[in-house]
Short mmCIF file of C-alpha atoms and ligand atoms in Angstrom, two decimals:
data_model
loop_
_atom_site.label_atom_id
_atom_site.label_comp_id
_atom_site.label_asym_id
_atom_site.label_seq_id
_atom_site.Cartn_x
_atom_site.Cartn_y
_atom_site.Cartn_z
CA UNK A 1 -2.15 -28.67 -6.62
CA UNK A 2 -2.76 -27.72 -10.20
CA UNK A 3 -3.80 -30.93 -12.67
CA UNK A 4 -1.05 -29.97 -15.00
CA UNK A 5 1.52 -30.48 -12.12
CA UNK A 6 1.79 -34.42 -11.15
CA UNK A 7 4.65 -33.86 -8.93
CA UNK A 8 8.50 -35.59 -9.54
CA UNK A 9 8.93 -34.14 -6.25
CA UNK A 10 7.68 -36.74 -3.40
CA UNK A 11 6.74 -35.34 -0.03
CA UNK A 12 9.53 -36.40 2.11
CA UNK A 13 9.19 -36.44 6.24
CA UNK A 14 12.56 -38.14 6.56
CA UNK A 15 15.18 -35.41 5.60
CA UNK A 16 18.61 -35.66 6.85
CA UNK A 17 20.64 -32.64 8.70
CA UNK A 18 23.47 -32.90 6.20
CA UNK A 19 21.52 -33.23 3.29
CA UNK A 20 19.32 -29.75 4.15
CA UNK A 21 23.29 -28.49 4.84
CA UNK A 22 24.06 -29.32 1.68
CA UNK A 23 21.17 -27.29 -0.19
CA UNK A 24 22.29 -24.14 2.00
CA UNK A 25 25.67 -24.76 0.33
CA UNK A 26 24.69 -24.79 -3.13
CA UNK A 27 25.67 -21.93 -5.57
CA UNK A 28 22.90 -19.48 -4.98
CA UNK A 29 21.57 -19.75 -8.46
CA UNK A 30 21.67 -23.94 -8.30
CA UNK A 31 19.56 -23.92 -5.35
CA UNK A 32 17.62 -20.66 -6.82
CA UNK A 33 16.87 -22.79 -9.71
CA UNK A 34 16.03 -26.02 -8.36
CA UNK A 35 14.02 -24.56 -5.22
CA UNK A 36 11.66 -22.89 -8.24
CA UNK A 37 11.64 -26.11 -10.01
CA UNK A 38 9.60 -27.97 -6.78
CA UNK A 39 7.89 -24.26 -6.76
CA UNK A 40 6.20 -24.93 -10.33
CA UNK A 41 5.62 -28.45 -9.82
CA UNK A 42 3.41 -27.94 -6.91
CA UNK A 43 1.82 -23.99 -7.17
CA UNK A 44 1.42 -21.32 -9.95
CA UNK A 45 4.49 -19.31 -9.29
CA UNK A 46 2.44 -16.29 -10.37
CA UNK A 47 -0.22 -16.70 -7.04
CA UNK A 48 0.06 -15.14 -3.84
CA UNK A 49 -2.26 -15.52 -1.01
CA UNK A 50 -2.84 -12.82 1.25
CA UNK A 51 -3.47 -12.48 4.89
CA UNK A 52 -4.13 -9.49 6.88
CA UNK A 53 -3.19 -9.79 11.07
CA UNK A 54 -4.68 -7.59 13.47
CA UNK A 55 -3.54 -7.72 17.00
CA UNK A 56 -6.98 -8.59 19.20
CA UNK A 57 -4.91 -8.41 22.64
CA UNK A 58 -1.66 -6.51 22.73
CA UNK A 59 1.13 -6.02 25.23
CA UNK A 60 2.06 -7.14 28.60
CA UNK A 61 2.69 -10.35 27.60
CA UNK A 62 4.16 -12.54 30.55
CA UNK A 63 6.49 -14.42 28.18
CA UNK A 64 10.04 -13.30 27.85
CA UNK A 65 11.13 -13.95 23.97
CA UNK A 66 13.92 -11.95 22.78
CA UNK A 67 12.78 -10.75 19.59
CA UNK A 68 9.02 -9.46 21.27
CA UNK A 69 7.98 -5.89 21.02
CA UNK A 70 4.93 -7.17 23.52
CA UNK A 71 6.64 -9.16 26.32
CA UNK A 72 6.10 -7.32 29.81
CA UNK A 73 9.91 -8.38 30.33
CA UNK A 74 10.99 -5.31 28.38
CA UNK A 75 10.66 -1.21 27.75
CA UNK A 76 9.13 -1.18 24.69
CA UNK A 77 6.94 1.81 23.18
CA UNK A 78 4.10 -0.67 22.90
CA UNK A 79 1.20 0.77 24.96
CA UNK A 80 -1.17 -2.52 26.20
CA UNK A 81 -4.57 -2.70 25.55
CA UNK A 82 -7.45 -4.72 26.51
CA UNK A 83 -9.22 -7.54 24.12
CA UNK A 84 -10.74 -5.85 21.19
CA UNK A 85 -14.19 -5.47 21.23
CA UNK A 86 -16.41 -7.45 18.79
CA UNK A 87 -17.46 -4.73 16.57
CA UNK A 88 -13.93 -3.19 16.61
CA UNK A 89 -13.17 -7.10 15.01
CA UNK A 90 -16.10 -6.78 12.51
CA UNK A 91 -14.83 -3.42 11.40
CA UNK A 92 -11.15 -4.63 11.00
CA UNK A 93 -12.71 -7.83 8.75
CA UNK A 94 -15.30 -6.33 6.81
CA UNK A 95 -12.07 -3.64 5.60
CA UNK A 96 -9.60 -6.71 4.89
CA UNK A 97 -12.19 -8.07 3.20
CA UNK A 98 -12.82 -5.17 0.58
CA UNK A 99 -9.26 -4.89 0.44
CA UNK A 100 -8.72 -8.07 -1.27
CA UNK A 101 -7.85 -10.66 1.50
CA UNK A 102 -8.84 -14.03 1.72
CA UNK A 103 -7.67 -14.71 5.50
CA UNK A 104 -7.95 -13.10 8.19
CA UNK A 105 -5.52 -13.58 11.36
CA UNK A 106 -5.65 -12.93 14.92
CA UNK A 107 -3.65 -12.64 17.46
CA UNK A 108 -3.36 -11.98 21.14
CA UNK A 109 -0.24 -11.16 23.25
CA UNK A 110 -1.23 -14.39 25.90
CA UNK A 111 0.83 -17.09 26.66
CA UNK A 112 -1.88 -18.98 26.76
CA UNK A 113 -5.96 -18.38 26.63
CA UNK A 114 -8.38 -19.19 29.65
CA UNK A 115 -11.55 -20.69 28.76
CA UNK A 116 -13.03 -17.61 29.33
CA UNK A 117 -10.61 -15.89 26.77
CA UNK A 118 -11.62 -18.72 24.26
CA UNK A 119 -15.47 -18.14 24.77
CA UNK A 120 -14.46 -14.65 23.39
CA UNK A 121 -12.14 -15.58 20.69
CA UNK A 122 -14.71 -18.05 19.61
CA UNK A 123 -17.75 -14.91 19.37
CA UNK A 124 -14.85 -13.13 17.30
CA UNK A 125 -14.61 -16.47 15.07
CA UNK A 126 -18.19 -16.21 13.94
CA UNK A 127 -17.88 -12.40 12.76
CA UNK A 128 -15.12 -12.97 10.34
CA UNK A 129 -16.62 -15.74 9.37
CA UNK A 130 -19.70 -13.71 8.35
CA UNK A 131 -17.43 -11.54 6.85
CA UNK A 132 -16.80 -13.85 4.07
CA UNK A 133 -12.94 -14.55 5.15
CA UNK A 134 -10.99 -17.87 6.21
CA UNK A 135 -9.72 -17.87 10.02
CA UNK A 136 -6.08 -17.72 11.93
CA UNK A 137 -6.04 -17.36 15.29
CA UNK A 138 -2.48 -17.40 17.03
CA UNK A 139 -3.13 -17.14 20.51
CA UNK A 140 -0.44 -19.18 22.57
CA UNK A 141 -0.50 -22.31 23.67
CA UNK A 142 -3.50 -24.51 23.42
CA UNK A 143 -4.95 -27.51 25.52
CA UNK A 144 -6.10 -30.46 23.18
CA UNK A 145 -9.83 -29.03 24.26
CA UNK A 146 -9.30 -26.24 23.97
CA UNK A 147 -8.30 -26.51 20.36
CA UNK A 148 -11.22 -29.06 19.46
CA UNK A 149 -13.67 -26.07 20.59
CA UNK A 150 -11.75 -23.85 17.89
CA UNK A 151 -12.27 -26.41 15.27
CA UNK A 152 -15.71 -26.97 16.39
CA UNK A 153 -15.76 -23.34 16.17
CA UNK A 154 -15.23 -23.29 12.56
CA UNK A 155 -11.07 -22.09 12.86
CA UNK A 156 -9.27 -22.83 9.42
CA UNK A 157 -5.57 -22.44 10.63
CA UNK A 158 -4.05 -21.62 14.25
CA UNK A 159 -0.16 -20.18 14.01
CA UNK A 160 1.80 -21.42 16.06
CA UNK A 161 5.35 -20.38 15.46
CA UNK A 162 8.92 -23.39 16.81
CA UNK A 163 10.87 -20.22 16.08
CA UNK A 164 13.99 -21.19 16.05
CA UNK A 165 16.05 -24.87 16.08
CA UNK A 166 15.80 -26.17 19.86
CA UNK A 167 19.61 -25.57 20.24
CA UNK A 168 19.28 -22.10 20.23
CA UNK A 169 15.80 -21.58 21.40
CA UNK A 170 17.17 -21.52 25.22
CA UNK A 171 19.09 -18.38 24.49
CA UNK A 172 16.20 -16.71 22.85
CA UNK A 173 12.99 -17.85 25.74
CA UNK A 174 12.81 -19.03 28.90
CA UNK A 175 9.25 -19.32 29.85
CA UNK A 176 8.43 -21.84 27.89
CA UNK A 177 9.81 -25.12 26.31
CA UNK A 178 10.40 -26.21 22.70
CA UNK A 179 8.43 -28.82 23.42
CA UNK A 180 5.55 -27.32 24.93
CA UNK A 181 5.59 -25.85 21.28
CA UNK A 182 5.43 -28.95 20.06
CA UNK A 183 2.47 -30.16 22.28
CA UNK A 184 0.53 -27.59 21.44
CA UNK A 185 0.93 -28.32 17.51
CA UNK A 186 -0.02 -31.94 17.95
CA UNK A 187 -3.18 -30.55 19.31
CA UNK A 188 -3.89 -28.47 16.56
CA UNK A 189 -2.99 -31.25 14.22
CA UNK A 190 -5.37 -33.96 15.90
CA UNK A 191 -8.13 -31.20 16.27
CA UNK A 192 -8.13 -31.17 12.51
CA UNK A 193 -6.72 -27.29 12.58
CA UNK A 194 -4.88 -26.07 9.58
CA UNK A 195 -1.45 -25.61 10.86
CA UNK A 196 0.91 -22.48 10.22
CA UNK A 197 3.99 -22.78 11.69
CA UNK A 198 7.45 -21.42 11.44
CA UNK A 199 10.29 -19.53 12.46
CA UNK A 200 12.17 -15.81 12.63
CA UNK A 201 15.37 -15.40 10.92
CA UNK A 202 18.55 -13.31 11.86
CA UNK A 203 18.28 -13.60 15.59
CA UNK A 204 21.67 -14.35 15.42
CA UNK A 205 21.30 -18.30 15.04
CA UNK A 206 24.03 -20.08 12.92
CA UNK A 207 22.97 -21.96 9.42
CA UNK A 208 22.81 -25.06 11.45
CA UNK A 209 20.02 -23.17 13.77
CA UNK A 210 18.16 -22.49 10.76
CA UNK A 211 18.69 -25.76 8.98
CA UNK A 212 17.64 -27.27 13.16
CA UNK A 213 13.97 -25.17 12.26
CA UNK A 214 13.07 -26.29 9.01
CA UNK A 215 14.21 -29.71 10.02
CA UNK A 216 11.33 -30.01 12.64
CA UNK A 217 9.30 -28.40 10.26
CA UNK A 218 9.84 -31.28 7.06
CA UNK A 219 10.11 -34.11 9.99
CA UNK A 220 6.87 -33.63 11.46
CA UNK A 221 4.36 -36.43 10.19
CA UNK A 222 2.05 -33.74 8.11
CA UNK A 223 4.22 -30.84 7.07
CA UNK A 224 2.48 -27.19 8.19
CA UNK A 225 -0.13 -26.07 5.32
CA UNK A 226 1.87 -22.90 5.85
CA UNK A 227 5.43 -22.10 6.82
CA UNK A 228 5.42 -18.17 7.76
CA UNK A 229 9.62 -17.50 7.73
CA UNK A 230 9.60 -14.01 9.23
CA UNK A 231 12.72 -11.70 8.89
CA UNK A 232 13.09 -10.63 12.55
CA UNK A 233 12.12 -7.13 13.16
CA UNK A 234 14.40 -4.95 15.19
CA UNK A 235 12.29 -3.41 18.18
CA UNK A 236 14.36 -0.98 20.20
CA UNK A 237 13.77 -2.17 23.96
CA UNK A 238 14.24 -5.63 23.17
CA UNK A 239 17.25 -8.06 24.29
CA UNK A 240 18.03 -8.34 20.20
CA UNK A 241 17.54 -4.76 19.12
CA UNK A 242 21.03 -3.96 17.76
CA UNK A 243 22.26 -7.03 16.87
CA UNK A 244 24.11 -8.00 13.40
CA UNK A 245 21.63 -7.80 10.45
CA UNK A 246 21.38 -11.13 8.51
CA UNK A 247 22.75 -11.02 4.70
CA UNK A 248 19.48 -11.05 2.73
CA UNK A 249 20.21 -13.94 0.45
CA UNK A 250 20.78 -16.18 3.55
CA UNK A 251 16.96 -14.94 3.91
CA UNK A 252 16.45 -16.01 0.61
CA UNK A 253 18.24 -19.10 0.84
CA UNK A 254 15.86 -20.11 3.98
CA UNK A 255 12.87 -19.61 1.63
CA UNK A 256 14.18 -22.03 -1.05
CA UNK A 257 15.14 -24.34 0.85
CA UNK A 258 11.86 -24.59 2.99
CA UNK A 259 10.29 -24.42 -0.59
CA UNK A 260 12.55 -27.85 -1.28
CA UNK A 261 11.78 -29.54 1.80
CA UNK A 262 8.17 -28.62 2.10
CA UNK A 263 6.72 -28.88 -1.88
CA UNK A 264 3.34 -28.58 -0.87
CA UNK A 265 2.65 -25.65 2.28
CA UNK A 266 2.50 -22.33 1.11
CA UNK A 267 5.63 -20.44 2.01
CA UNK A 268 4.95 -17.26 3.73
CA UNK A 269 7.55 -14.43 3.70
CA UNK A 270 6.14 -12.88 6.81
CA UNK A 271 7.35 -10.03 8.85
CA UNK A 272 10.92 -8.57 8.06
CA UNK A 273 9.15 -6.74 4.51
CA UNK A 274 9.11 -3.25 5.50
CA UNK A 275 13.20 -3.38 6.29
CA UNK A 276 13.45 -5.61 2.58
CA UNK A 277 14.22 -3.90 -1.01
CA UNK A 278 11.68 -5.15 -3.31
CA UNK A 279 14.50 -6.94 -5.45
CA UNK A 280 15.19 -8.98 -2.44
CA UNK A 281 11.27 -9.72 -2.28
CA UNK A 282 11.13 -10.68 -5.87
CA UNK A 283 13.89 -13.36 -5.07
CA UNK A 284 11.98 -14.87 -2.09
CA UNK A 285 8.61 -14.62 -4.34
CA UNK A 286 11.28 -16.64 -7.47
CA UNK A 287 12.68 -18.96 -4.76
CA UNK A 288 8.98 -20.56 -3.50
CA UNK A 289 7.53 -17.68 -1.15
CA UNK A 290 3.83 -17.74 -2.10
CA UNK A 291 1.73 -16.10 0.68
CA UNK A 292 2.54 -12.55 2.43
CA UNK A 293 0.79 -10.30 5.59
CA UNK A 294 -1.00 -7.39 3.23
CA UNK A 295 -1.71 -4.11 5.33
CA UNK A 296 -0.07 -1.92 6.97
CA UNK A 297 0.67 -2.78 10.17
CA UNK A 298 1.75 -6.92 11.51
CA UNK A 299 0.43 -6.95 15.30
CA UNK A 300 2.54 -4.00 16.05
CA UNK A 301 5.19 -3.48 13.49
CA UNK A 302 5.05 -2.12 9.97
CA UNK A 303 4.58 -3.41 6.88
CA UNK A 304 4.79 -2.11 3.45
CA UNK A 305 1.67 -0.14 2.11
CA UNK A 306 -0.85 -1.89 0.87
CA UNK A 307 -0.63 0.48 -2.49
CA UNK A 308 2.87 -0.49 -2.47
CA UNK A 309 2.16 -3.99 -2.70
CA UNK A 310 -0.29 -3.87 -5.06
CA UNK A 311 2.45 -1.89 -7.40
CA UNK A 312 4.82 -4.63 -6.29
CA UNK A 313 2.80 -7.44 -7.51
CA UNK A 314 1.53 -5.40 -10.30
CA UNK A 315 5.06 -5.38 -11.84
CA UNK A 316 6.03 -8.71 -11.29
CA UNK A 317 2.75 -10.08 -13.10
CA UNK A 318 2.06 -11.32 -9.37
CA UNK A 319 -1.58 -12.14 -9.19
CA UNK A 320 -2.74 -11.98 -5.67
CA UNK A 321 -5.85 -13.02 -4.06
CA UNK A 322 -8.95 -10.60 -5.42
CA UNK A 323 -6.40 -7.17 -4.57
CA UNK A 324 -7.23 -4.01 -6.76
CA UNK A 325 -5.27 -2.99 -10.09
CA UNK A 326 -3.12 -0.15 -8.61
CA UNK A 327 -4.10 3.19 -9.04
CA UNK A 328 -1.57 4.83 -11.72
CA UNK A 329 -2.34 8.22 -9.39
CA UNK A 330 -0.95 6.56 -6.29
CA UNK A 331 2.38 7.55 -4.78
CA UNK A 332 5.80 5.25 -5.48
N1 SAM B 1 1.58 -14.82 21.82
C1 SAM B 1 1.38 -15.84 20.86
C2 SAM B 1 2.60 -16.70 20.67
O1 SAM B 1 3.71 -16.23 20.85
O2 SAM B 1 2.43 -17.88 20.34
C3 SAM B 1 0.94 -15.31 19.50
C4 SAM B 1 1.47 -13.98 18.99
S1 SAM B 1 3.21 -13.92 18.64
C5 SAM B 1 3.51 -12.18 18.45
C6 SAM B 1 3.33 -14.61 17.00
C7 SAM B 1 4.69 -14.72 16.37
O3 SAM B 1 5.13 -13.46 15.88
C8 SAM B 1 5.85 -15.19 17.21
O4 SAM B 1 5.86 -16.56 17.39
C9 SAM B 1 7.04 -14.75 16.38
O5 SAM B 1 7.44 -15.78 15.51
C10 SAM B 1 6.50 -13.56 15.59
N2 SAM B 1 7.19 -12.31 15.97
C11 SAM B 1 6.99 -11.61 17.11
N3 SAM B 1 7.80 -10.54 17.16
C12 SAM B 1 8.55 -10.56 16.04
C13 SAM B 1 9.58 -9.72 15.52
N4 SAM B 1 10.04 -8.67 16.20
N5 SAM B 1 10.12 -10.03 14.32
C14 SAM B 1 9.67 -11.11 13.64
N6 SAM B 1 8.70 -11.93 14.08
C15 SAM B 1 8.15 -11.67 15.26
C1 DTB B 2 3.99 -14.93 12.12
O1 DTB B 2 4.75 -15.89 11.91
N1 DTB B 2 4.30 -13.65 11.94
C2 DTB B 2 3.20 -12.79 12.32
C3 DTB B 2 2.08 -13.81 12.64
N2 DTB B 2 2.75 -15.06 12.57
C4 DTB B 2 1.23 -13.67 13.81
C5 DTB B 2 3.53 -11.84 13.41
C6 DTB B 2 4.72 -10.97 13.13
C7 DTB B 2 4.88 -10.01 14.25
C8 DTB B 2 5.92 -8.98 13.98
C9 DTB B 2 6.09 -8.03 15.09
C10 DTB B 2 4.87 -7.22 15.46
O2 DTB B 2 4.09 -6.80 14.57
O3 DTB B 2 4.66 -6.97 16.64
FE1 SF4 B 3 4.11 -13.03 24.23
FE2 SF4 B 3 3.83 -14.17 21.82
FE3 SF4 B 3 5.36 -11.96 22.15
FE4 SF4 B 3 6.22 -14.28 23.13
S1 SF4 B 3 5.86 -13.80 20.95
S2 SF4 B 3 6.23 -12.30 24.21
S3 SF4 B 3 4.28 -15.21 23.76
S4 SF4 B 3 3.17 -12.09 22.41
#
């Protein structure tokens, strides 16, 4: 937090459903305004951080969530492929790296990792570690040893995403509980792991879904360090390719009020950019989003062009991590 900032905002843990209901409600601008009041309290509203994913094991996936361009349950164009080697990892970093991020995140299309798929992870660990970057891994669920050998390991942050309020998560995956979720977060949390965790928007879920997510989120004892809200992508294949897409300033309104209930975490505004105007980005970046996925691909999806961003930030005075003046030759 910066010195100048002694907070009027207290971290709460014990918000009430009607009371996040009631935020939702608010003239856009009234919660706009008082969502970037917490916002400069807490952060420099100026300061992004920057991540950069790449997908370590993708496809055939044995979990069955709706929104997944990698489950095995569906025709997707996703071709699977094999754990990435260790210098195909070191490549990947040691570019992020001179591109300007500061973290670098994993993930693997598992529902969960065997020990012998941790022995690997954990060789991958110490590469982009030597690459000068702070780790994510987001692997699936994790045993309570299993996540005390990451942190012995030297992981910063594991993502681990509730996706949804548990009301609706039944219509959205079956293989695996809510709470197994939550499990797996309390061992990330006792291991002394960073937590990100959060959710996908327009899945079809009612305001009371998404008020049902960032409850668990502000309820948990330690709110997540970060809070990735993801737009949901549309992948054609999967059970929600097609469905209704979600007004934007309900997507904005999700930001701000995670930004109200959780002062502190840095707010990412995660997947969902590529299909986003940059007006509607500026609002989420106004409203308390202060972190982003920079690069030009998610695990599988796009994402805007790094030059893109760069311009982006450029013109809203948006410093971000150690990223590159834009060229002036690059395209728009
Ligand atoms: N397999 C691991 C797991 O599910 O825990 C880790 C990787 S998984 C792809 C990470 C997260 O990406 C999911 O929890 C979900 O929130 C997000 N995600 C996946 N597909 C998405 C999509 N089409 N649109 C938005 N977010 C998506
Ligand atoms: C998160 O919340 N969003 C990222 C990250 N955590 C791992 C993943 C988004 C995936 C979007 C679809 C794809 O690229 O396959
Ligand atoms: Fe598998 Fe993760 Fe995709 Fe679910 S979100 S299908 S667990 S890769």
């Amino acid at each position: 937090m910066p010195e100048h900032s002694v907070a009027a905002d207290t971290l709460r843990h014990d918000w009430q459903r009607e009371e996040v209901l009631a935020l939702y409600a608010l003239p856009f601008n009234d919660l706009l305004y008082r969502a970037h009041g917490v916002f400069r309290n807490w952060h420099d509203p100026n300061k992004v951080q920057i991540s950069t994913l790449l997908s370590i094991k993708t496809g055939a996936c044995s979990e069955d969530c709706a929104y997944c361009p990698q489950s095995g349950h569906y025709d997707t164009d996703i071709e699977p492929e094999r754990l990435l080697s260790l210098e195909e990892v070191e490549q990947s970093a040691t570019a992020a790296k001179a591109s300007g991020a500061s973290r670098f995140c994993m993930g693997a299309a598992w529902r969960n990792p065997t020990d012998k798929h941790l022995d690997e992870v954990i060789e991958m660990l110490g590469v982009v570690r030597n690459a000068g970057l702070e780790t994510c891994m987001t692997l699936g669920m994790l045993s309570r040893e299993q996540a005390q050998r990451l942190k012995a390991a030297g992981l910063d942050y594991y993502n681990h995403n509730l996706d949804t309020s548990p009301e609706f998560y039944g219509s959205i995956i079956t293989t695996r509980t809510y709470q197994e979720r939550l499990d797996t977060l309390e061992h990330v949390r006792e291991a002394g792991i960073h937590v990100c965790c959060g959710g996908i928007i327009g899945m079809g879920e009612s305001r009371e879904d998404r008020t049902g997510l960032l409850l668990q989120l502000a309820c948990m004892p330690s709110h997540p360090e970060s809070v990735p809200i993801n737009m949901l992508v549309q992948i054609k294949g999967t059970p929600l390719y097609g469905i209704e897409d979600l007004d934007p300033f309900e997507f904005v309104r999700t930001i701000a009020v995670a930004r109200i209930l959780m002062p502190q975490a840095y707010v990412r505004l995660s997947a969902g950019r590529e299909g986003m105007n940059e007006q509607t980005q500026a609002l989420c970046f106004f409203a308390g989003a202060n972190s982003v996925f920079y690069g030009d691909t998610l695990l599988t999806a796009k994402n805007p062009a790094p030059h893109k961003d760069q311009r982006l930030f450029h013109r809203l005075g948006i410093e971000a991590d150690q990223l590159p003046a834009p060229e002036a030759s690059e395209p728009a």
